[in-house]
Short mmCIF file of C-alpha atoms and ligand atoms in Angstrom, two decimals:
data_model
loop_
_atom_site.label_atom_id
_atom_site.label_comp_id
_atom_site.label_asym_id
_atom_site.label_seq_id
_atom_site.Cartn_x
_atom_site.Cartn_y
_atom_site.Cartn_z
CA UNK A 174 84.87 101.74 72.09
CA UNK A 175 81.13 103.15 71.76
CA UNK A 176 81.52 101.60 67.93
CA UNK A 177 77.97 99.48 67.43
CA UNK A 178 78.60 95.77 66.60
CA UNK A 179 75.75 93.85 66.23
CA UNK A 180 73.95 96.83 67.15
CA UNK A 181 75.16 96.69 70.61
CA UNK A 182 77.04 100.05 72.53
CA UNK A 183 79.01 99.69 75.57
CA UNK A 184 76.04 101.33 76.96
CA UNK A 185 74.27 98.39 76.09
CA UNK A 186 76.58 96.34 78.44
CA UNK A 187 76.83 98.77 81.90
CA UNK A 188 74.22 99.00 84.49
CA UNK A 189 73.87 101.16 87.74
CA UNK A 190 74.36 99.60 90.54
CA UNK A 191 73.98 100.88 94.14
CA UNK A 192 76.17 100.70 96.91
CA UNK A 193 76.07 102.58 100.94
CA UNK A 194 79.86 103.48 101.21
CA UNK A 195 81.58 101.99 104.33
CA UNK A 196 83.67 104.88 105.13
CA UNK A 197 80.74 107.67 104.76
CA UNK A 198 77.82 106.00 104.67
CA UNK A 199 76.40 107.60 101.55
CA UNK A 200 74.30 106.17 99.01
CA UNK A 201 75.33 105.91 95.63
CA UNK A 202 75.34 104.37 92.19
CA UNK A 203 78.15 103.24 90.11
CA UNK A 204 78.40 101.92 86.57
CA UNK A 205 79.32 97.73 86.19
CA UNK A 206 79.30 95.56 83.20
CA UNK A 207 77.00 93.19 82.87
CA UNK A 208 79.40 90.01 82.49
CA UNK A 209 76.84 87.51 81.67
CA UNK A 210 76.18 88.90 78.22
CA UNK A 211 79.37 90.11 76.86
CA UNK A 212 81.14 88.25 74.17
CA UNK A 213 85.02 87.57 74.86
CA UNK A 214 87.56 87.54 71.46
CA UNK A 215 90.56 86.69 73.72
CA UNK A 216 92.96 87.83 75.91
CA UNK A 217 96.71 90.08 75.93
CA UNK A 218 99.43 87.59 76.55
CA UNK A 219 99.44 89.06 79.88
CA UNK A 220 95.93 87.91 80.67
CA UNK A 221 93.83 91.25 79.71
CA UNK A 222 90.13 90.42 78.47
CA UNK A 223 89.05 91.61 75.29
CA UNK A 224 85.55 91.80 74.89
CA UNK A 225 83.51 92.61 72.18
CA UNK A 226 82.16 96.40 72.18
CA UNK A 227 83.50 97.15 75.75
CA UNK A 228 86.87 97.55 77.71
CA UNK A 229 85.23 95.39 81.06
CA UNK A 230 88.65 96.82 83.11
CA UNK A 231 86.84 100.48 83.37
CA UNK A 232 83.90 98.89 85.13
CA UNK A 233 85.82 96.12 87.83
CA UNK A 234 86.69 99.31 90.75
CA UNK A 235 84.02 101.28 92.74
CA UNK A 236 84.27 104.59 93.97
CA UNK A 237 82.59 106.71 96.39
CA UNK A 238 81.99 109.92 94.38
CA UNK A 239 81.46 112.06 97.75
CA UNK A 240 84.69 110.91 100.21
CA UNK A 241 87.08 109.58 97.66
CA UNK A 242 86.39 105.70 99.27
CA UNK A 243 87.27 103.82 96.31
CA UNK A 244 88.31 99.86 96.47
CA UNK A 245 88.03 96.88 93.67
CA UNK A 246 84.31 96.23 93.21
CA UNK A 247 84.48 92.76 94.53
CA UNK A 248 85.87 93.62 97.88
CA UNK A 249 84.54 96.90 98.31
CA UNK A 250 82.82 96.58 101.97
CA UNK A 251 85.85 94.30 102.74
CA UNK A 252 87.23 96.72 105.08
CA UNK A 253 87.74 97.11 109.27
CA UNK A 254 87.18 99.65 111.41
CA UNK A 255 91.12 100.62 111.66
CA UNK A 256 90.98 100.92 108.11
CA UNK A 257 88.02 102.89 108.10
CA UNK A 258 89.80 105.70 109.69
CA UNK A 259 92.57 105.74 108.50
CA UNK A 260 90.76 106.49 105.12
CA UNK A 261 88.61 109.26 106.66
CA UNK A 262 91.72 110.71 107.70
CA UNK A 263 94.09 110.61 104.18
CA UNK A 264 91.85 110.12 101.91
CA UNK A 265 88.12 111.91 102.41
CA UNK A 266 89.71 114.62 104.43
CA UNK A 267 91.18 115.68 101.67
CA UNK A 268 89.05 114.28 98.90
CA UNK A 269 87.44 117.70 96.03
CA UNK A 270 84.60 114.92 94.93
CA UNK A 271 83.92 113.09 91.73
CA UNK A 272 82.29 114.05 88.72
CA UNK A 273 78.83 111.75 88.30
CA UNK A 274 79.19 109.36 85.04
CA UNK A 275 75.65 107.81 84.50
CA UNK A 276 75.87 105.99 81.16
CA UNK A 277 78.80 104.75 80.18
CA UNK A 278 83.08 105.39 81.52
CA UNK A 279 85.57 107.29 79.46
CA UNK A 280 89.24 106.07 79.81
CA UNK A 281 89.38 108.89 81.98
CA UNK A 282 87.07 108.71 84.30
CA UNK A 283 87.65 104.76 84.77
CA UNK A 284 91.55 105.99 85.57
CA UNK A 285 90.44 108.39 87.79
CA UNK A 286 88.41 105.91 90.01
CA UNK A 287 91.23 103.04 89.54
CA UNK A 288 93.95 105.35 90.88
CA UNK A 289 91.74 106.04 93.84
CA UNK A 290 91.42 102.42 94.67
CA UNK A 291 95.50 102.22 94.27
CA UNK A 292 95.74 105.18 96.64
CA UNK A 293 92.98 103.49 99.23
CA UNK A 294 94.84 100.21 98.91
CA UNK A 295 98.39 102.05 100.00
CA UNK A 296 96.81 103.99 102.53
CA UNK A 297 94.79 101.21 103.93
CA UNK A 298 98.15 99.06 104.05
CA UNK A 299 95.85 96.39 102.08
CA UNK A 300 97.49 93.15 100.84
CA UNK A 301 100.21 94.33 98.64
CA UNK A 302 98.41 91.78 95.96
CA UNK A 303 95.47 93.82 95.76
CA UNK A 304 97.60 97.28 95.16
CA UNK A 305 99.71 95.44 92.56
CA UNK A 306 96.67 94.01 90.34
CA UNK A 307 95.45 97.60 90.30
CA UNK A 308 98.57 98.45 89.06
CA UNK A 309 98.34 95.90 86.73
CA UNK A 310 94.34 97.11 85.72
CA UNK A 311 95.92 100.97 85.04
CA UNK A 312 98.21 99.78 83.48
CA UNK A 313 95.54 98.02 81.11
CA UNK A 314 93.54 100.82 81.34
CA UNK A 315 96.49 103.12 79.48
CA UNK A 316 96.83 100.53 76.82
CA UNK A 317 93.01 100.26 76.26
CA UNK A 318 93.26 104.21 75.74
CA UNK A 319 96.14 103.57 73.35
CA UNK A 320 94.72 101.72 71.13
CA UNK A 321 91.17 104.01 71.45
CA UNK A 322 92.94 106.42 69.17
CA UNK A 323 91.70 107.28 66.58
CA UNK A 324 94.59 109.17 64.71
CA UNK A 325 96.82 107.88 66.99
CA UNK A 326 100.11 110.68 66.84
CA UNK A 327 103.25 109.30 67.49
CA UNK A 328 104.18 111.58 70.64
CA UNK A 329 100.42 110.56 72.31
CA UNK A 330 100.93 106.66 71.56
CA UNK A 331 104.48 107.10 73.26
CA UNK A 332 102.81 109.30 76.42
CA UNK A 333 100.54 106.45 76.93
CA UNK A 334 103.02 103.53 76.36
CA UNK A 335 105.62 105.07 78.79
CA UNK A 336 102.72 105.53 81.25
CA UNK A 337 101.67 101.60 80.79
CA UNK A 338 105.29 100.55 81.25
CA UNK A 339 105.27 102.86 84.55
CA UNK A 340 102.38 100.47 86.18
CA UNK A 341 103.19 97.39 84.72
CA UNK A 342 106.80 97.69 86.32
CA UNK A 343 104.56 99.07 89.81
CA UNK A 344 102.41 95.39 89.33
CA UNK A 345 105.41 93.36 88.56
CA UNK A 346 107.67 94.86 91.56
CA UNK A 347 104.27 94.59 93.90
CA UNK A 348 103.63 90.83 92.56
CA UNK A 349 107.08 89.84 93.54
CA UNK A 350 106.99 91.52 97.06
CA UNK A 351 103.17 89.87 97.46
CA UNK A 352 104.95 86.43 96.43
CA UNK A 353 107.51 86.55 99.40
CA UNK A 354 104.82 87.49 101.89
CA UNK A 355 101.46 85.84 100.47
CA UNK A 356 99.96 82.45 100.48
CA UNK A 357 98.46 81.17 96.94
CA UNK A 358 95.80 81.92 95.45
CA UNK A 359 97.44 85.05 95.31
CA UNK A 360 94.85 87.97 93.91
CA UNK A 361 92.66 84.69 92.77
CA UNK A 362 95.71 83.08 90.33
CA UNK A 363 97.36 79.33 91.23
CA UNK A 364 101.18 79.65 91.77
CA UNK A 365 101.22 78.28 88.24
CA UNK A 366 99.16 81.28 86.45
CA UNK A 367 101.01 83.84 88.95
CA UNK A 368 104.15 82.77 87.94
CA UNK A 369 103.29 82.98 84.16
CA UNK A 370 101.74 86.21 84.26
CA UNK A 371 105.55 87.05 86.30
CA UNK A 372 107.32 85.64 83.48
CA UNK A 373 105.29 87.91 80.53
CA UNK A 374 105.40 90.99 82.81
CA UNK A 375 109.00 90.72 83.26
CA UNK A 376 109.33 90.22 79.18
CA UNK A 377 107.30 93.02 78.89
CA UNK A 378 108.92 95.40 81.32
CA UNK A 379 112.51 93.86 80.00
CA UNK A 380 113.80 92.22 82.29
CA UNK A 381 114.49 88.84 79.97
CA UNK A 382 116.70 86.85 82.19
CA UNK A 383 113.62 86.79 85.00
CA UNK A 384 111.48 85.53 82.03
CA UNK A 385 113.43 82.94 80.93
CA UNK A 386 114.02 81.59 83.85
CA UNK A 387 110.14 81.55 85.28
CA UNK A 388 109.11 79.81 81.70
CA UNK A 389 112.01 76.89 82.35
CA UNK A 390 111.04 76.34 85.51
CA UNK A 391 107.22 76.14 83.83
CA UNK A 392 107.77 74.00 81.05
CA UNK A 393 109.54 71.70 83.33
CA UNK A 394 107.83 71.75 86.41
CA UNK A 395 105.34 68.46 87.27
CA UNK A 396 102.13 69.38 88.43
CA UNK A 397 101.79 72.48 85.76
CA UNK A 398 98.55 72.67 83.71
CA UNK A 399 99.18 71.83 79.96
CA UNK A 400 97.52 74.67 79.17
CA UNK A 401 100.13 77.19 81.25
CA UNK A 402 102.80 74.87 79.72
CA UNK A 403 101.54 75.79 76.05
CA UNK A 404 101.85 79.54 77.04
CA UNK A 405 104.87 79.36 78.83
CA UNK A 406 106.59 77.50 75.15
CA UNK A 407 104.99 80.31 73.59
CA UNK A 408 106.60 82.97 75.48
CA UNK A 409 109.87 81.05 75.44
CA UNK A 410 109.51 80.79 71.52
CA UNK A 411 108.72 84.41 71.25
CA UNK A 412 111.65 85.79 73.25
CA UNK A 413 114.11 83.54 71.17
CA UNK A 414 112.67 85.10 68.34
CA UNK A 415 113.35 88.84 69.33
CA UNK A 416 116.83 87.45 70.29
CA UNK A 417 117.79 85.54 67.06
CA UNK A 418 116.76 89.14 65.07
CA UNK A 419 118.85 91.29 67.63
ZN1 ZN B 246 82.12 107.59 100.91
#
C-alpha cells in the first residue's frame, strides 16, 4: 500500500508517537495514523475501513518493543496492578524483543504487534470483547495482506484466506461469549451494529442459519436504525442469492 495517490505515501499518514509502558516503565515510540487527514472510500461488509493510501488497522495496537506489553492503542495504560503482574510474569519474562519500525508498518510487523495484544488480552483475562475485536483486526490484517499481492499465487491467496477464516471464526465465537456476559456498548457498537456485524461474520464464517436469523430479527425489530435495516436487507438479499445459484 506505499502506492502514491495524490502524491501521498502511507508514510505521509503515520506519525511517532511516545508512550512510558505500564508494565516496564520504558520509554518508547510507536507508529499511529494520523486519522484527521485520511480519506475513507468505504468499508468491508463486515465494517473494515478502507482508506485511501493506507491500511489504518496496522496502526490501531501499541506495543512495548522491550517487554512484549502490547494492548489496543486506545486503552493501552488501561490496566491494574493485578494485571500488571501477571504480564511481567507470562508475557515479558519470556518476551526476545521487537524489531524497531520507524517509518511506516509492513503487514508483518503490524501482525506481530496485534497478536501480542491478543496474547496480553488472554493473559490479562481482559473483557473477552476486547480479545475478540483483535481477533476480528488480524483477521483484517490477513485480508489486507491478501489483497497486497502483487502476483497473488493461488496457494499464498489460499494460506492467507484460511488464516482470515481462522480469526474471524476466533472474533465471532469471542463476540458471542462477550454477548452473554457483557453489557452494550459492547467494544463501542449498539446491540443493533453488534448484532449485524454477528449476522455478516456468521455468513462469512458459514454458518447461514445464525445469519438469517440475526438479519430477521433486524429487519423486523422496532427501535433499529434504518440505516442497519438497509444492511441487514442487503445481507439477507445476498445470501438468497448464493442460495438460489446453489
Ligand atoms: Zn514494556
Amino acid at each position: 500500500m506505499d502506492e502514491k495517490i495524490n502524491g501521498r505515501t502511507e508514510a505521509d499518514y503515520v506519525f511517532e508517537k511516545t508512550y512510558v509502558c505500564p508494565v516496564c516503565g520504558t520509554t518508547f515510540k510507536a507508529l499511529r495514523a494520523r486519522t484527521g487527514r485520511m480519506k475513507l472510500l468505504g468499508t468491508d461488509p463486515d465494517m473494515r475501513p478502507i482508506y485511501q493510501s493506507i491500511d489504518v488497522i496496522k496502526y490501531d495496537c501499541v506495543a512495548c518493543e522491550n517487554c512484549g506489553y502490547a494492548a489496543m492503542a486506545k486503552g493501552f495504560d488501561e490496566i491494574s496492578d493485578t494485571q500488571i503482574k501477571i504480564i511481567r510474569k507470562e508475557i515479558a519474562s519470556k518476551f526476545k524483543g521487537l524489531k524497531h519500525a520507524s517509518r511506516v508498518y509492513t503487514y508483518d510487523e503490524a501482525l506481530i504487534r496485534t497478536k501480542l495484544a491478543l496474547a496480553n488480552s488472554m493473559v490479562k483475562h481482559g473483557k473477552l470483547s476486547d480479545s475478540a475485536y483483535i481477533c476480528l483486526k488480524i483477521a483484517w490484517l490477513y485480508r489486507g495482506k491478501r489483497n497486497e499481492l502483487i502476483a497473488p499465487g493461488e496457494e499464498r491467496t489460499r494460506q492467507l484466506s484460511k488464516l482470515e477464516k481462522e480469526y474471524m471464526n476466533k472474533a465471532l465465537a469471542g463476540f458471542k461469549e462477550a454477548s452473554t456476559k457483557e453489557m452494550f456498548p459492547i467494544a463501542g457498537m449498539d446491540e443493533w451494529t453488534f448484532d449485524f456485524l454477528l449476522a455478516e461474520l456468521s455468513r462469512e464464517c458459514n454458518y447461514i442459519e445464525d445469519a438469517k436469523k440475526l438479519v430477521s430479527h433486524l429487519i423486523v425489530s422496532k427501535n433499529v436504525p434504518e440505516r442497519i435495516k438497509d444492511k441487514a436487507r442487503e445481507l439477507r438479499d445476498s445470501i438468497m442469492e448464493k442460495e438460489a445459484e446453489a
